[in-house]
mmCIF file of C-alpha atoms and ligand atoms in Angstrom:
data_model
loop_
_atom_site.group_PDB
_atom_site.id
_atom_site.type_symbol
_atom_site.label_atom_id
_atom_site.label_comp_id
_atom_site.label_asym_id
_atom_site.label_seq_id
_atom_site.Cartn_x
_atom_site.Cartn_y
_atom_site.Cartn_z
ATOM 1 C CA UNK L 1423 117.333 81.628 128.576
ATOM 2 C CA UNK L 1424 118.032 83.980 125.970
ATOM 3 C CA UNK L 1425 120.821 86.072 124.179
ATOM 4 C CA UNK L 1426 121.481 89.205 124.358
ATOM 5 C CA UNK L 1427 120.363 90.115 120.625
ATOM 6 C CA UNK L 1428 116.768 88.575 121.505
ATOM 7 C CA UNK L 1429 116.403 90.274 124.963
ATOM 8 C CA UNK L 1430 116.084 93.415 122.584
ATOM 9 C CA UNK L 1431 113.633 92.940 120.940
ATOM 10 C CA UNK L 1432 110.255 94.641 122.601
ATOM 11 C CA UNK L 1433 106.448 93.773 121.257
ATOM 12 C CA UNK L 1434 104.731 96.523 121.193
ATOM 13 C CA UNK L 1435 101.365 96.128 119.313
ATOM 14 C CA UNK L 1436 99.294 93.903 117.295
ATOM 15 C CA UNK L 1437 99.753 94.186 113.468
ATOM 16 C CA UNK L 1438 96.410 94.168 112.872
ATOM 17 C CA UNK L 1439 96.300 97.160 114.889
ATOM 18 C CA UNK L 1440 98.525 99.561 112.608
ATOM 19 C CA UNK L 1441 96.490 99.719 109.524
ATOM 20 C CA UNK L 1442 98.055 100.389 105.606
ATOM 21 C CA UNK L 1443 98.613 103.904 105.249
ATOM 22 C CA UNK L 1444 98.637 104.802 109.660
ATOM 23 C CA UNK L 1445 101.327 105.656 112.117
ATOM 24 C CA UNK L 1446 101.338 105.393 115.772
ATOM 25 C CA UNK L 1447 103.694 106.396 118.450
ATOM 26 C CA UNK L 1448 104.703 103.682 120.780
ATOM 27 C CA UNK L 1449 106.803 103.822 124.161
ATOM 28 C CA UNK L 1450 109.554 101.201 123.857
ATOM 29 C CA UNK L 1451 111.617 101.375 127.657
ATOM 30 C CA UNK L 1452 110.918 105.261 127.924
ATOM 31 C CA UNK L 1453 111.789 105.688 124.240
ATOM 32 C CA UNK L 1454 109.165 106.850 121.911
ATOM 33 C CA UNK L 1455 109.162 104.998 118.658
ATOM 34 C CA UNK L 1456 106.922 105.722 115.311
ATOM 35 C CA UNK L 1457 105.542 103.182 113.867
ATOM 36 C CA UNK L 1458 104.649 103.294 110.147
ATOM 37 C CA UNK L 1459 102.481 100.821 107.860
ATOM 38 C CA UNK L 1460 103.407 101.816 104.227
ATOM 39 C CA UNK L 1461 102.086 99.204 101.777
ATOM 40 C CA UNK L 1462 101.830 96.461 104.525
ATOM 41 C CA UNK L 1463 105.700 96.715 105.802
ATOM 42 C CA UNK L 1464 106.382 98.101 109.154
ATOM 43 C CA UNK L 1465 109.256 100.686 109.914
ATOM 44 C CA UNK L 1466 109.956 102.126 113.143
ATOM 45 C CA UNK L 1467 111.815 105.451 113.597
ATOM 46 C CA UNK L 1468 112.737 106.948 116.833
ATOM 47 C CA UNK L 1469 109.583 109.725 117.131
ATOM 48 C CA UNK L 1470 111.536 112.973 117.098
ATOM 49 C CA UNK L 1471 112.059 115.172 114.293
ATOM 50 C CA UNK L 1472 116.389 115.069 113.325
ATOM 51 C CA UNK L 1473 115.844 119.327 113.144
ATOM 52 C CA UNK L 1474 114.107 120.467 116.189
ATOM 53 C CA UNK L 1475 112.885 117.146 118.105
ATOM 54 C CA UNK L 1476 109.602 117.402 117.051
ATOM 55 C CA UNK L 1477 106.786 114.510 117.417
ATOM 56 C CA UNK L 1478 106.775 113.047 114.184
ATOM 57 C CA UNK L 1479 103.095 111.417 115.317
ATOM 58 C CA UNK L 1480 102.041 114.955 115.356
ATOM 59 C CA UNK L 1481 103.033 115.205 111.195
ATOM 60 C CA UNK L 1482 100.747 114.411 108.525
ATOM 61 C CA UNK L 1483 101.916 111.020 106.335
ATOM 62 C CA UNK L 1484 100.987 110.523 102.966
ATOM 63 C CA UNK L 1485 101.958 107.298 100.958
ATOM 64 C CA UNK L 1486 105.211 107.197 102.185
ATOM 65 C CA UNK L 1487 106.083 110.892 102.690
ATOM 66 C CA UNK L 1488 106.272 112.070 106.159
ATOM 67 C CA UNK L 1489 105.873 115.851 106.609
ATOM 68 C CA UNK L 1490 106.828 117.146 110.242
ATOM 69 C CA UNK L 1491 104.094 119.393 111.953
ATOM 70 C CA UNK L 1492 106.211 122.195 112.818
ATOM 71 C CA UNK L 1493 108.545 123.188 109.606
ATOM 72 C CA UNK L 1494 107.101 121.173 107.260
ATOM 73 C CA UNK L 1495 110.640 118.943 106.940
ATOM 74 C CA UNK L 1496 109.808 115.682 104.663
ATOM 75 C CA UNK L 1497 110.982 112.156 105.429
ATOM 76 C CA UNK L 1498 110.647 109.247 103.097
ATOM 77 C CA UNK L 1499 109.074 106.371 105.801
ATOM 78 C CA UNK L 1500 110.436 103.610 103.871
ATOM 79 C CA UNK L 1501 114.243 104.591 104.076
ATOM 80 C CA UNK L 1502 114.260 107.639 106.614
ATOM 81 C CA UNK L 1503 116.020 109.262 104.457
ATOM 82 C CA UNK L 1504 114.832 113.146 104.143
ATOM 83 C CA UNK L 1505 113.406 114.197 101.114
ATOM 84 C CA UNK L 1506 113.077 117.559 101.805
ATOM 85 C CA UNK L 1507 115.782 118.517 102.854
ATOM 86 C CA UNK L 1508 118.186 115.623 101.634
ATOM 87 C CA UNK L 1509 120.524 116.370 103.962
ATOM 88 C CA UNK L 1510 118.814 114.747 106.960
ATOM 89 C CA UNK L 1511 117.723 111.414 108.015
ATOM 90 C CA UNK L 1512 115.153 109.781 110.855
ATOM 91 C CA UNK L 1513 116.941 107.439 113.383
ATOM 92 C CA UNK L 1514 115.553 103.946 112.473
ATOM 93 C CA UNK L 1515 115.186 100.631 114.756
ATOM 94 C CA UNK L 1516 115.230 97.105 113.414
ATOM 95 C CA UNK L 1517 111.281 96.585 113.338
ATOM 96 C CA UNK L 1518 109.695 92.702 112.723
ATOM 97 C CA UNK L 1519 106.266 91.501 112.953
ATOM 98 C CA UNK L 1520 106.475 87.943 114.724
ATOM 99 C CA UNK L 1521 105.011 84.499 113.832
ATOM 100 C CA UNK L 1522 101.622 85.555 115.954
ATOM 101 C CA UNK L 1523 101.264 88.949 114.088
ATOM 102 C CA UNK L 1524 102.977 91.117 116.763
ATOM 103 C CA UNK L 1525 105.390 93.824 116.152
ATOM 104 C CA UNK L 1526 108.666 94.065 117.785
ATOM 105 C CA UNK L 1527 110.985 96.989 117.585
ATOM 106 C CA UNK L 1528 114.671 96.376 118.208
ATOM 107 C CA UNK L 1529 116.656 99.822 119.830
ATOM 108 C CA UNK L 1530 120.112 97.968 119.275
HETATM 109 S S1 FES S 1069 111.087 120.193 114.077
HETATM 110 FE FE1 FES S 1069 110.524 118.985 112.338
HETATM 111 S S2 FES S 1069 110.817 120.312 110.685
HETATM 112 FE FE2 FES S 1069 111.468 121.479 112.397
#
């Protein structure tokens, strides 16, 4: 038995996996989802640039600015909220690293 609200929830990788300072793209039910290790915290971001769809994976991160591979559009990881421009934003998922150290990404 379960609710609804937990039947969202996918794992989709160890912690231990996603190292301080990495990102990773996942596939969560045909969706793919960045995941982002910034000072030990997890976010997750649906992995398409908000300009031209772009893989975010394919960017370059560094501390917690993500800069997009193909216009050079910057992201801050920890809100989603763009930096450059400011006008912009990254489509986030609820994102939780369980009791046994795996991470689970919520689509809502
Ligand atoms: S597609 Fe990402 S900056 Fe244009």
């Amino acid at each position: 038995m379960g609710d609804t609200a937990t039947q969202q929830w996918h794992a989709v990788m160890a912690a231990d996996d996603l190292w301080e300072g990495e990102m990773e793209a996942v596939d969560v039910e045909g969706t793919s989802v960045l995941l982002v290790n910034h000072d030990g915290d997890v976010f997750a971001y649906k992995n398409r640039c908000p300009h031209q769809e772009w893989p975010l994976n394919d960017g370059d991160l560094d501390e917690k600015e993500l800069t997009c591979a193909n216009h050079l559009w910057v992201f801050d990881v920890t809100t989603g909220k763009g930096l450059n421009p400011a006008n912009c934003a990254l489509i986030g998922y609820q994102c939780r690293v369980d009791d046994d150290g795996t991470i689970l990404v919520n689509l809502g």
